[in-house]
Every structure is written in structure tokens, then in C-alpha cells.
Amino acid sequence: MPARRLAAVVAVALIALAGCSAAPDPEGPSSTSPDGVVRVPEDAATIQEAVDAAAPGDVVEVGPGVYEESVSITTEGLTLRGTDRNDVVIDGGGLRANGVVVTASGVAVENLTVRDHTLNGVLVTGLTEEGGLARGSDGYTRLDPDDYPPLQGFAVRYVTASNNGLYGVYAFDTQHGVIEQSYASGHADSGFYVGQCEDCDIVVRDNVAEFNAIGYEQTNASAPVAVVGNRFTDNRVGASLLSDYQEAFVPQRGTTFAGNLVADNQQASTPEVAYGAFGLGIAVTGGQEDLLRRNLVTGHPVAGIQIGSSEDIPPDGTRVEENELHGNAVDLAYTASARAPGAGLCAAGNTLQTTSPADLLSSWDCTAGGSPRAAGVELPRPAAPSGIPYREVAAPPRQPSMPDDATGVAEAPQVDLDGVAVPSPELFADRARG
Amino acid sequence: MIGRAVAVATVLVAVVAGSTACTADGSAPSASASASASPRPVTADEAERLAVARLRAYEAHVMALEARVPVADDTLQLTGRVDLRTHEATAVVETGDGQWALLQWTLNGKALVPLAGEPDGLPAPPAEGWQVTGLVPDEPLDGALAVVLSLASDRAENPLLLRQNGAQFVRSDTVDGSEVDVFLAPGADEHTDPRIRYWVDDEGLLRRVDADTGYDEPLVITLTPTKDAAVPVIPQLQALAG
């Protein structure tokens, strides 16, 4: 099988490339361009070559093309920017692990497409070793997050991520960042994922996630996190706020999830969710003191909003305010287990028809400290339809490129949470396929 | 949801747990590696290869299968093919005392028909003579059959969490002449289970799984890329509901 052997050799070579900085081409650039911009392909043949030649604070500007490489960014303050969001493509060919791996602080990734990687489209993480990704723990002791302080400051904006095996855009062990104006489809786990940080100071806004197993997932990432003005539609689960013992900093808490369109997350032409979840809008599982506010949540055959426990972690103190919910089998469901019953939950000002249990709202009084500690009721779970492999999800529609005057700062922006309104059902419809 | 990262480990742990009654003192059997093996944390590259091992098996779709399955008073040798996407497999079974049979199985059940002697390759399934039964997870053979069908996944694991939760490199080895690395992966309790080892080649393809199920020798499942098509399972087996 010569073809297969060739593929094997290529894969090995590329995996080697992905794991560490590629050696600069001897004929590549020897110094940064005087204007602080390194251009691909004019100044460097590959993106990695340009990144390696750039100095902190430089811009690597990438022209149209399909780039069959993994890019590792270990230089602080770098901006990696495509000249055309749709036609600058980092393509993993179904072989390479990650499109872009950022392990330096203050980096912005902008205006390009990352597709067809076995793991992630863009990975931003403080879990580093020798400038690259870090090793694991020894023996049976978990890796200590104190040894791997969170990466400080990042931006992923106007990025299209599609058909990657885990996450489209993945921020893990990071603080002070933003994911905005981006699009993710065809991911076997979630389109966007923020994981493992305390005092995160992360904003996820104005993004579209569709045709993923889960649109947006946030695990053990805590206050302040703002998830605002996104479109999470046509996934199997729209958004998941989760506490999980596989990551440090249990429990997840203190997220403001506001002004999002969460609709029709009952799409079968997607990869399956690991544990078979389907037909859920927003799932809070062991999350605490989260605020779900002014979201439009519609079209879910299991529940619009479901709040429950995770193992022994109760969903304490979550507030559900001024959301519009309709067209869901149950608009608001409380499913906390007898093992981890929640308390201090409340709902106010919502437009909704159905709750589970049916008399839920009588004890969820926001003016009286919220609910007494109590378990909820499990929902009936219809079997999820069979899914499709992540590589077989249809390609995304063309997305708008980054405006010339858009900000390029790699930090979390200020967000006026009080000014957030319930979105239109047409929010970002022009960017969506579903 | 990241918990799925340990699906195979979970299935295997069930097999291991169901078999520990076979150890004399009830303690966990020691790992079968040589004493010189000294596991160390995986590197980033190793974590990524381990993370895609089951995905690569899924992409391979149909693989040749060999398995040594220790059961009470015997070790069964299975040689056949498995469709890792549809979860169907066919294998010739040889018992320790030289009896032969053809075995087909799915996640719901198995079908067995005796063979007169050692066949030439994988014989076509006969129309009659099958004994069709459901899978009993506690039975060592049935548990092993379920594990075989669960070795592929349509997605990767999370390499950051594999690393963070203690995945380990044990040693390098070869399978059918291919270079492989042997790993321990985090299990359902977020610790590595020294009773289960994953053998992964330099492309990230899962080539072998060993599990200490409490007998004198481990359960060994070996997968090899093949161009041969899967053998369809008989209608009686297809009709068996879960």
C-alpha cells in the first residue's frame, strides 16, 4: 500500500512539526521587517517560519492559501492575522493535531480559517513546557496548576473553525482574553470551550456555533466570565456550564450568560455528544452562582434550560432572569440529584410556559434568597439519533472578514452587561447554515 | 463533555473488576510489564498520539483481529476481522484442547457454530447450525468481545487532560514489526490503571490492548490494518436487540 505508507511518513513528519517549533528555513527571513510586519508568503514561505522570525509585538500577516502546517506561537504579543478570513486556511488534512497552538501571553489570532485537525482548531493554554505544551503529572498525582500559571491575555477573533476532532477554539488555563466574531461547526466535542481558570476575566461574544456536538462548553472556568450575544443553534446541546473533577478549580461558578440566541439544538447531522445528550438549550451541571439573563431559548425537545448537579456538586445560587423561552418540551427544568441537591436558585422576569417540576417557580423567589435546599426531578430522555463523524459535517458558509478598523487588543474587553437585550431570532442568521 | 475520554478504560475496568474473584487473595494483580519498565509521564507528542489512538482505529474502519482471551481453565485464541464502526466482528476460535468454532458478535449478542477442524482462513458463515445468545458482561469471553467492539471512537480524547490526569509512557515495543509505544491512560477514577495497557504506533493507531483480568496471562487484543472487507453477521444476530 504505497499510498498509505506515504501518508504515514507525511503524518510523522507533520506530527514532529506540530510538537515543537519548526527549524527556520535557512533561506528564510533573518530579521523582522522594519515595519513590524512579517508577510507570508512574501517574507516567509510558511506561517511557522514567519512566526519564528517575528519579534514580540509584531504582526504576522498571511496571504490567501491553504497552509498544511501546524503553527506554534511562543512569542509574546504576536498577532497572527489573515488577509482574508475565508481564503487563508490552515488545513490539518485529518492528520495534524492542532491548527494554531498559542502558549505565549498577549497573542491575537485573527481573520483566518482552521479546519480538519484531529484535536483543536486554535488552542490557547498556559500548560507549557520549554515554550511548547507541557508534560503531564507523574505517577498518580495530578499536574499542579500552580506549576503552570495561566497564560495572560489572548484574543481569537474573526476566526472560522470547522471539522476539528475536539474543539474549534479552546482556551485552557488562561486569563484575560476574548473570543469574538468567530464561527465554529463540525466539532466532535464543542465549537468553543473555556476550561480551567479562576478569576478568568474572559469574554466570549458575538460568535456563531452550529452543527457541533455542543455549541459552547465551559468547565471549571469561573468569575468573571461573560458569554454574551452569541448564536448557539443547530447543535445537539447549545451551551454547557459544567463542574468536572477531571479539571482543576471545581466548581464552575460566576458566569454571566446573557443575550444569547440558543435555538433548535436538536440537530442530528452532527457528531454525537459523549453521553448521548440531545435536545438541550442551556445545561448548567454543577455550576454555581451563574446568571442566565435575557437569552432567547427555543426549539428544544428535552429542555430549554436544565439546571442539575454534577456528582456531589450542587448547582447552588444560579439565577434565571428575564429570559424568553418557548417551543421547548420544558422551558426550565431543575434536575439536581438527591446526592447533591441545590439551594439559593431563583428565577424572575422570565417569559416561559412550562417548568419541571411544575411548581418550580413557587420556591425560586429571587427576593427571598432563592430556593431552599432540595433535589429536582429527572427529565425523560429520548434516545439521541445517530450522529455523523466530525469530518463529514458540511463545510461552513463564508464568513465576514475582520473590518480594517477592528480592535486588535489581546485582552478581555469591558462589556456592559446591564445593557444586554434579549436577541432577535435572526441574530447572525446571515452567518449560519442551519 | 470530557468524561468520554475514558470510555475504553471504563469498559476494560468492568472486565477487570468482574474477574478479580479469580485472584487468590483478592488483591489487584500486578502489572505484567517487566521489572525494568519504569513508567514516566507522557510528553506532549505522546499524549497527542494516545489521544487519537481510538480515532485512528475508527478511521481504519475494518481491522484484522487477533485475541488471546483467558477464561476459566483455558485460553481462547481468536483470529478474524472487526468492523470498528458498525460494531460487528467475526473470528475463528480455537480452544486450548484443539476444538474449533466460528464466532460472530455484536454489542448485543454472539453466534457460535462448531467447525470440524482448523479452517483455511476465515470461512464464510454457514446458513445453519448457529447457537445465538446474548452477551453476559460478567463472562470473561463476552466481556472481551465487548471490549473488542469498543476500541474505536469517532473522535479524539483530550490530550491536555490525559496529561494532566497522569497518562504514562511505559516502554517502546513492536507489534508485527511496527514500532509502538506502550501507555497507561487515566481511568474512570482519573487515575491510571496499571492493569490496562495501550500499544500505539507512530501514526497514533491503536495496535494492541492488554488487560490483566485476574488470570495467569493477560487478555491481549491485537489489531492490524487490512484491506479485507468485514464479514456480515448472520440475520439472527442482527435481529438481536440490545
XYZ file of C-alpha atoms in Angstrom:
676
model
C 0.000 0.000 0.000
C 2.342 2.765 -1.161
C -0.276 5.466 -0.695
C -0.795 4.521 2.915
C 2.934 4.371 3.591
C 3.368 7.792 2.099
C 0.605 9.107 4.299
C 2.332 7.589 7.276
C 5.599 9.280 6.522
C 3.868 12.587 5.976
C 1.908 12.220 9.201
C 5.001 11.513 11.222
C 6.809 14.456 9.744
C 3.903 16.724 10.467
C 3.367 15.476 13.999
C 7.001 16.242 14.621
C 6.400 19.714 13.279
C 3.331 20.213 15.411
C 5.045 19.382 18.655
C 7.801 21.934 18.540
C 8.852 24.998 16.683
C 9.933 24.135 13.198
C 13.507 24.962 12.384
C 13.649 28.186 10.431
C 14.336 27.830 6.753
C 17.979 28.789 6.229
C 16.855 30.969 3.363
C 14.050 32.464 5.406
C 13.932 35.905 6.942
C 16.886 36.785 9.099
C 15.297 39.710 10.856
C 11.964 41.268 11.472
C 10.620 43.546 8.805
C 11.258 47.171 9.646
C 7.539 47.944 9.869
C 6.944 45.155 12.388
C 5.023 43.068 9.869
C 6.225 39.705 8.574
C 4.285 38.689 5.485
C 3.523 35.207 4.217
C 4.424 34.276 1.555
C 6.413 37.433 0.671
C 8.815 37.339 3.638
C 8.488 33.701 4.673
C 7.302 30.571 2.889
C 5.376 29.149 5.820
C 3.403 30.652 8.672
C 5.651 28.956 11.213
C 8.718 30.420 9.589
C 7.202 33.867 9.799
C 6.155 33.378 13.416
C 9.642 32.239 14.356
C 11.172 35.269 12.670
C 8.819 37.748 14.295
C 9.698 39.758 17.406
C 7.335 40.356 20.341
C 4.599 42.757 19.272
C 4.991 42.038 15.563
C 2.203 41.165 13.176
C 2.436 38.052 11.009
C 0.206 38.756 8.024
C -0.811 35.732 5.993
C -1.990 35.926 2.399
C -4.560 33.660 0.743
C -3.675 29.998 0.502
C -4.182 26.578 2.055
C -1.437 26.079 4.628
C -0.776 22.460 5.505
C 1.082 23.090 8.729
C 0.537 23.399 12.460
C 1.537 26.758 13.887
C 3.083 27.087 17.337
C 3.214 30.613 18.761
C 5.621 31.075 21.674
C 6.393 34.790 21.189
C 4.573 37.221 23.442
C 2.378 39.894 21.972
C 2.325 38.457 18.476
C -0.624 38.982 16.161
C -1.315 36.280 13.574
C -3.707 37.727 11.028
C -5.040 36.516 7.701
C -5.686 38.983 4.917
C -8.912 37.134 4.057
C -10.843 35.141 6.639
C -12.238 32.623 4.158
C -9.265 32.199 1.855
C -6.456 31.953 4.420
C -6.856 28.354 5.544
C -4.774 26.295 7.959
C -5.741 22.764 6.964
C -4.903 19.754 9.141
C -5.718 17.264 6.412
C -7.298 14.983 9.005
C -3.793 14.220 10.286
C -2.357 17.094 12.228
C -3.369 17.636 15.845
C -3.876 21.409 16.134
C -4.110 24.307 13.717
C -2.672 27.019 15.949
C -1.237 26.453 19.436
C -0.669 29.616 21.479
C 1.486 29.222 24.603
C 2.634 32.845 24.976
C 0.742 35.711 26.561
C -0.784 38.605 24.685
C -1.225 36.820 21.358
C -4.060 37.547 18.918
C -5.229 35.107 16.216
C -7.412 36.863 13.679
C -9.222 36.622 10.391
C -8.446 33.131 9.132
C -9.855 29.608 8.891
C -8.630 26.477 10.723
C -10.069 23.139 9.700
C -9.751 19.370 9.763
C -7.451 18.733 12.715
C -7.699 15.687 14.945
C -7.794 17.850 18.075
C -8.279 21.615 18.056
C -8.535 24.454 15.581
C -6.987 27.046 17.893
C -5.633 26.051 21.319
C -4.585 28.755 23.797
C -3.055 27.414 27.011
C -0.683 28.134 29.867
C 0.114 24.442 30.138
C 3.555 24.835 28.580
C 6.912 23.102 28.556
C 10.082 24.529 27.073
C 7.979 27.033 25.233
C 5.556 24.387 23.943
C 2.902 22.203 25.508
C 3.692 20.837 28.966
C 4.212 17.293 30.167
C 1.760 15.577 32.395
C 1.929 14.738 36.028
C 3.989 11.922 37.407
C 2.537 8.766 38.866
C -0.960 9.216 40.132
C -0.657 12.820 41.173
C -2.378 15.377 39.065
C -0.427 18.077 37.415
C -0.384 21.004 39.801
C -1.910 24.107 38.243
C 0.384 26.221 40.439
C 3.300 24.969 38.373
C 1.618 26.115 35.165
C 0.310 29.626 35.770
C -2.399 30.737 33.376
C -1.439 32.395 30.147
C -2.108 36.146 30.428
C -4.108 37.804 27.685
C -5.288 36.449 24.343
C -7.691 37.170 21.519
C -9.288 34.906 18.950
C -11.418 36.985 16.604
C -12.945 36.588 13.175
C -11.695 33.009 13.107
C -13.613 30.232 11.350
C -13.025 26.783 12.847
C -14.538 23.695 11.297
C -14.366 19.922 11.402
C -11.835 19.502 14.177
C -11.930 16.398 16.384
C -12.258 18.094 19.750
C -12.777 21.850 19.914
C -12.852 24.691 17.423
C -11.390 27.300 19.765
C -10.092 26.039 23.120
C -8.818 28.264 25.948
C -7.426 26.220 28.863
C -5.500 27.584 31.834
C -5.738 31.178 30.601
C -6.865 34.596 31.907
C -7.823 37.976 30.443
C -8.885 37.017 26.948
C -11.598 37.281 24.358
C -13.149 35.001 21.760
C -15.295 37.090 19.435
C -16.832 37.306 15.979
C -15.784 33.725 15.334
C -17.588 30.712 13.909
C -17.369 27.005 14.734
C -19.039 23.974 13.169
C -18.414 20.253 12.879
C -16.709 19.638 16.217
C -16.993 16.324 17.994
C -16.987 17.999 21.370
C -17.746 21.730 21.400
C -17.309 24.619 18.996
C -15.912 26.910 21.693
C -14.501 25.796 25.037
C -13.201 27.746 28.026
C -11.700 25.492 30.695
C -9.839 25.510 33.998
C -9.266 29.047 35.256
C -10.056 31.107 38.329
C -10.584 34.857 38.108
C -10.692 34.140 34.398
C -11.660 37.572 33.069
C -12.696 36.066 29.740
C -15.322 37.319 27.306
C -16.987 35.117 24.682
C -19.155 37.324 22.495
C -20.726 37.645 19.066
C -19.794 34.133 17.942
C -21.735 31.505 15.994
C -21.576 27.803 16.893
C -23.694 25.374 14.887
C -23.552 21.719 13.837
C -21.299 20.747 16.726
C -21.997 18.153 19.402
C -22.090 21.100 21.848
C -22.049 24.750 20.777
C -20.286 26.251 23.777
C -18.780 24.471 26.759
C -17.279 25.947 29.881
C -15.729 23.700 32.537
C -14.318 24.865 35.863
C -13.843 28.380 34.500
C -15.003 30.957 36.987
C -15.821 34.560 37.664
C -15.668 36.727 35.820
C -16.644 35.069 32.552
C -19.125 36.765 30.212
C -20.799 34.816 27.405
C -22.767 37.440 25.548
C -24.583 37.897 22.263
C -23.692 34.568 20.695
C -25.694 32.349 18.372
C -25.705 28.717 19.551
C -28.074 26.919 17.218
C -28.422 23.537 15.484
C -26.057 21.690 17.796
C -27.080 18.745 19.986
C -26.623 20.888 23.094
C -26.469 24.675 22.790
C -24.322 25.560 25.796
C -22.972 23.684 28.803
C -21.675 25.202 32.041
C -20.053 22.318 33.868
C -18.153 21.355 37.008
C -15.878 18.384 36.370
C -13.297 16.696 38.564
C -11.047 15.988 35.582
C -10.004 19.625 35.670
C -8.703 21.784 38.500
C -10.779 24.510 40.176
C -14.047 22.701 40.830
C -16.713 24.085 40.861
C -17.503 26.211 37.839
C -19.093 29.432 39.119
C -19.927 33.048 38.493
C -20.551 33.191 34.753
C -22.848 35.716 33.153
C -24.542 34.082 30.179
C -26.633 36.814 28.596
C -28.260 37.952 25.385
C -27.551 34.732 23.521
C -29.734 33.059 20.916
C -29.948 29.379 21.886
C -32.245 27.620 19.457
C -33.060 24.318 17.800
C -30.270 22.352 19.413
C -31.686 19.094 18.158
C -29.573 18.722 15.037
C -28.874 15.095 14.084
C -26.348 15.878 11.330
C -23.650 16.435 13.943
C -21.236 14.289 15.931
C -22.849 12.677 18.940
C -22.372 14.054 22.443
C -20.264 11.712 24.543
C -23.011 10.714 26.946
C -25.840 10.937 24.480
C -27.229 14.352 25.391
C -29.550 15.808 22.767
C -32.189 18.472 22.506
C -30.944 20.755 25.283
C -30.569 24.536 25.060
C -28.536 25.559 28.123
C -27.317 22.936 30.605
C -25.883 24.046 33.946
C -24.383 20.935 35.551
C -22.886 21.552 38.957
C -22.295 25.209 38.048
C -22.782 27.701 40.871
C -23.817 31.346 41.078
C -24.207 31.573 37.336
C -26.523 34.189 35.885
C -28.617 33.281 32.825
C -30.119 36.529 31.647
C -32.087 37.804 28.666
C -31.392 34.838 26.433
C -33.820 33.653 23.757
C -34.131 29.890 24.178
C -36.388 27.987 21.810
C -36.882 24.709 19.968
C -35.562 22.008 22.319
C -37.223 18.594 22.623
C -35.789 17.878 26.092
C -35.446 21.253 27.835
C -34.685 24.897 27.137
C -32.709 25.427 30.345
C -31.716 22.475 32.508
C -30.049 23.002 35.888
C -28.678 19.955 37.720
C -25.852 18.572 39.842
C -22.515 17.064 38.839
C -21.547 14.110 41.016
C -21.524 15.612 44.549
C -21.525 19.247 43.351
C -24.863 21.037 43.798
C -25.962 23.796 41.394
C -26.190 26.423 44.122
C -27.126 30.027 43.616
C -27.840 30.102 39.900
C -30.233 32.832 38.774
C -32.503 32.723 35.730
C -33.710 36.211 34.853
C -35.667 37.885 32.080
C -35.130 35.134 29.514
C -37.610 34.351 26.749
C -38.323 30.661 26.446
C -40.827 28.962 24.169
C -41.163 25.920 21.970
C -39.232 23.707 24.364
C -40.558 20.394 25.761
C -39.876 22.001 29.136
C -38.737 25.603 29.271
C -36.966 25.422 32.644
C -36.063 22.109 34.284
C -34.454 21.528 37.659
C -32.829 18.096 37.854
C -30.474 18.282 40.852
C -29.871 14.848 42.363
C -30.688 13.716 45.888
C -26.933 13.286 46.354
C -26.247 16.959 45.593
C -29.446 18.982 45.996
C -29.091 22.674 45.215
C -30.111 25.787 47.127
C -30.385 29.514 46.559
C -31.640 29.200 42.980
C -34.061 31.769 41.676
C -35.988 32.849 38.611
C -37.507 36.256 37.878
C -38.978 38.126 34.967
C -38.812 35.245 32.504
C -41.295 34.645 29.728
C -41.959 30.916 29.842
C -44.776 28.391 29.857
C -43.513 25.187 31.462
C -41.223 24.126 34.265
C -40.182 20.794 35.752
C -41.204 20.217 38.460
C -44.389 22.062 37.523
C -44.457 24.200 40.688
C -40.765 25.091 40.481
C -41.179 28.858 40.399
C -43.112 28.971 43.682
C -39.903 28.246 45.617
C -37.471 30.059 43.303
C -38.076 33.524 44.697
C -35.249 35.953 43.937
C -36.358 38.375 46.618
C -36.151 35.793 49.423
C -32.718 34.272 48.971
C -33.842 31.775 46.404
C -34.846 28.169 46.807
C -34.422 26.006 49.922
C -32.044 23.079 49.500
C -33.899 20.459 47.504
C -33.481 17.875 44.781
C -35.174 18.212 41.417
C -36.810 15.736 39.075
C -35.095 13.855 36.260
C -36.358 14.501 32.776
C -37.366 11.790 30.332
C -34.515 11.336 27.882
C -35.462 10.146 24.448
C -32.667 8.229 22.726
C -30.436 10.561 20.741
C -30.388 9.967 16.990
C -27.207 8.544 15.474
C -24.621 11.154 14.630
C -22.116 11.589 11.852
C -18.309 11.710 12.095
C -16.939 15.201 12.627
C -15.117 15.230 9.315
C -18.385 14.620 7.466
C -20.211 17.690 8.772
C -20.797 20.086 5.868
C -18.362 22.961 5.413
C -19.354 26.335 6.893
C -20.755 29.218 4.847
C -18.419 32.085 4.033
C -17.957 34.442 6.947
C -17.396 38.204 7.048
C -13.774 39.280 7.225
C -12.439 41.449 10.019
C -13.053 45.153 9.380
C -9.928 47.229 8.944
C -10.812 49.341 11.958
C -11.467 46.426 14.319
C -9.501 46.442 17.548
C -6.521 44.161 17.796
C -6.025 44.057 21.543
C -5.359 40.691 23.177
C -7.296 41.218 26.371
C -10.846 40.968 27.695
C -12.966 43.970 26.678
C -15.319 45.791 29.005
C -18.869 44.540 28.476
C -21.969 46.476 29.517
C -23.890 43.540 30.946
C -26.810 45.719 32.060
C -27.277 46.918 28.508
C -27.614 43.420 27.038
C -31.046 42.768 25.499
C -32.905 39.617 24.505
C -31.642 38.924 20.964
C -33.646 38.668 17.781
C -34.316 35.131 16.480
C -32.404 36.314 13.412
C -29.180 37.049 15.318
C -26.285 36.292 12.933
C -28.635 34.369 10.648
C -26.562 35.626 7.725
C -23.531 33.748 9.113
C -25.371 30.484 9.751
C -26.163 27.458 7.664
C -28.854 25.982 9.868
C -18.086 16.653 27.690
C -14.716 15.266 28.505
C -15.663 12.250 30.572
C -15.926 10.166 27.433
C -12.147 10.281 27.268
C -12.029 7.191 29.411
C -14.654 5.068 27.710
C -12.388 2.161 26.818
C -10.761 2.246 30.200
C -14.198 2.071 31.763
C -15.219 -0.965 29.729
C -11.943 -2.655 30.490
C -12.131 -1.850 34.178
C -15.514 -3.564 34.245
C -13.919 -6.678 32.762
C -11.041 -6.478 35.187
C -13.317 -5.905 38.164
C -15.598 -8.749 37.160
C -12.662 -11.112 37.139
C -10.775 -10.237 40.283
C -12.507 -13.019 42.195
C -10.098 -15.278 40.343
C -7.094 -13.949 42.239
C -6.235 -15.963 45.293
C -6.048 -13.115 47.769
C -8.429 -10.734 46.092
C -5.769 -8.106 45.647
C -5.194 -6.360 42.372
C -2.909 -8.408 40.155
C 0.455 -6.851 39.494
C 1.133 -5.259 36.162
C 2.559 -7.631 33.602
C 5.399 -5.382 32.450
C 8.966 -6.403 33.027
C 10.554 -5.120 36.197
C 12.879 -2.910 34.180
C 9.985 -0.872 32.790
C 9.769 2.443 34.579
C 6.692 4.407 33.589
C 7.116 8.160 33.228
C 4.704 10.975 32.354
C 3.880 11.228 28.687
C 5.312 14.046 26.592
C 3.043 16.374 24.677
C 3.619 14.408 21.468
C 2.906 11.117 23.185
C -0.278 12.499 24.734
C -1.466 13.565 21.296
C -0.769 10.129 19.819
C -2.542 8.430 22.696
C -5.415 10.896 22.282
C -6.019 9.918 18.650
C -5.436 6.157 19.060
C -9.098 5.196 19.036
C -9.937 7.769 16.355
C -7.299 6.240 14.090
C -8.868 2.831 14.669
C -12.247 4.306 13.709
C -10.723 5.710 10.526
C -9.185 2.309 9.769
C -12.792 1.021 9.904
C -12.115 -2.722 9.376
C -9.084 -4.296 11.021
C -7.701 -7.794 11.296
C -8.105 -9.095 14.815
C -6.198 -11.500 16.998
C -7.074 -12.019 20.611
C -5.951 -14.261 23.426
C -8.776 -14.487 25.911
C -8.106 -16.186 29.246
C -11.214 -17.859 30.635
C -11.683 -20.366 33.441
C -9.321 -23.308 32.856
C -8.500 -22.309 29.275
C -7.221 -19.621 26.941
C -9.160 -18.995 23.739
C -7.387 -17.840 20.593
C -9.483 -15.643 18.269
C -8.433 -14.815 14.697
C -10.694 -12.741 12.466
C -11.854 -9.278 11.476
C -13.700 -6.489 13.230
C -15.734 -3.621 11.810
C -14.960 -0.893 14.324
C -17.694 1.438 13.053
C -20.680 -0.919 12.884
C -19.530 -2.897 15.925
C -19.607 -6.305 14.243
C -16.907 -8.956 14.247
C -16.218 -12.459 13.004
C -13.436 -14.746 14.209
C -12.305 -18.345 14.228
C -11.989 -19.587 17.812
C -9.535 -22.244 18.907
C -9.738 -23.712 22.387
C -6.759 -24.960 24.343
C -7.679 -28.582 23.608
C -7.858 -28.062 19.849
C -11.567 -27.511 19.207
C -12.593 -25.035 16.540
C -15.606 -22.806 16.017
C -16.709 -19.777 14.055
C -17.857 -16.850 16.198
C -19.734 -13.708 15.221
C -20.710 -10.982 17.638
C -22.232 -7.546 18.067
C -22.740 -5.386 21.132
C -25.983 -7.285 21.736
C -25.057 -10.918 21.312
C -22.896 -13.644 19.842
C -23.423 -16.556 17.473
C -21.309 -19.686 17.532
C -21.117 -22.611 15.111
C -18.689 -25.541 15.539
C -16.105 -26.236 12.849
C -14.851 -29.710 12.006
C -11.204 -28.644 12.230
C -8.846 -25.787 11.572
C -10.267 -23.779 8.679
C -8.265 -22.234 5.861
C -8.591 -18.576 6.767
C -11.893 -17.047 7.793
C -14.683 -19.320 6.430
C -17.952 -17.959 5.052
C -20.675 -18.134 7.693
C -22.837 -21.246 7.164
C -26.598 -20.840 6.883
C -27.449 -23.166 9.738
C -26.196 -24.655 12.961
C -25.702 -21.425 14.886
C -26.206 -21.037 18.590
C -27.229 -17.397 19.223
C -27.112 -15.914 22.722
C -26.956 -12.500 24.359
C -23.704 -11.136 25.774
C -23.231 -11.565 29.515
C -20.807 -8.805 30.584
C -19.509 -10.744 33.602
C -18.430 -13.697 31.457
C -14.742 -13.311 30.566
C -15.251 -14.173 26.891
C -18.280 -11.920 26.481
C -16.532 -9.097 28.287
C -13.561 -9.418 25.960
C -15.844 -9.441 22.909
C -17.468 -6.212 24.085
C -14.070 -4.633 24.592
C -13.024 -5.520 21.042
C -16.057 -3.683 19.661
C -15.338 -0.639 21.825
C -11.760 0.013 20.737
C -12.646 2.718 18.201
C -14.107 6.176 18.656
C -15.306 8.726 16.115
C -13.289 11.426 17.869
C -10.082 12.077 19.763
C -9.552 12.186 23.508
C -8.415 15.426 25.178
C -4.595 15.223 25.331
C -4.307 18.040 27.871
C -6.473 16.124 30.304
C -4.763 12.814 29.553
C -1.531 14.510 30.551
C -2.931 16.380 33.498
C -4.525 13.237 34.904
C -1.447 11.054 34.761
C -1.147 9.217 31.426
C 2.196 7.407 31.363
C 4.692 6.070 28.863
C 5.737 2.533 29.833
C 8.171 1.455 27.129
C 8.716 1.047 23.394
C 7.958 -2.231 21.657
C 6.939 -3.648 18.298
C 3.695 -5.159 17.012
C 4.049 -7.175 13.798
C 7.269 -5.314 13.062
C 5.734 -1.866 13.606
C 7.261 0.321 16.260
C 4.827 1.145 19.026
C 4.819 2.826 22.405
C 3.050 1.313 25.385
C 0.946 3.651 27.535
C -1.128 3.702 30.678
C -4.148 6.007 30.446
C -6.276 7.658 33.119
C -9.316 5.583 34.013
C -12.782 6.493 35.169
C -11.448 7.423 38.610
C -8.982 9.819 36.961
C -6.019 7.629 37.868
C -4.098 5.405 35.545
C -4.950 1.736 35.902
C -1.771 -0.353 35.747
C -3.786 -3.358 34.607
C -4.596 -1.898 31.194
C -2.008 -1.001 28.563
C -2.419 0.653 25.189
C 0.020 -0.011 22.346
C 0.060 2.875 19.891
C 2.087 3.152 16.688
C 3.901 6.216 15.376
C 0.818 7.295 13.415
C -1.255 7.183 16.564
C -3.080 3.990 15.575
C -4.123 1.673 18.392
C -2.475 -1.696 17.670
C -2.857 -3.663 20.850
C -4.567 -3.589 24.225
C -3.503 -5.734 27.176
C -5.648 -6.107 30.255
C -4.892 -8.099 33.367
C -8.222 -9.777 34.065
C -7.040 -11.781 37.031
C -5.831 -14.906 35.249
C -2.276 -16.138 34.813
C -1.966 -14.363 31.491
C -3.473 -11.068 30.326
C -6.234 -10.541 27.818
C -4.373 -9.490 24.651
C -6.150 -7.892 21.692
C -4.107 -7.097 18.591
C -5.369 -5.060 15.631
C -3.721 -4.977 12.213
C -4.646 -2.807 9.215
C -6.218 -4.828 6.413
C -7.779 -4.287 3.012
C -10.162 -7.193 3.546
C -13.836 -6.389 3.954
C -15.792 -7.151 7.074
C -17.835 -10.357 7.168
C -21.571 -9.600 7.505
C -23.101 -11.096 10.611
C -25.946 -13.580 10.217
C -29.533 -12.240 10.252
C -30.386 -13.977 13.536
C -27.631 -11.974 15.222
C -28.587 -8.722 13.527
C -32.121 -9.213 14.784
C -30.964 -9.446 18.382
C -31.952 -6.251 20.171
C -29.937 -4.671 22.930
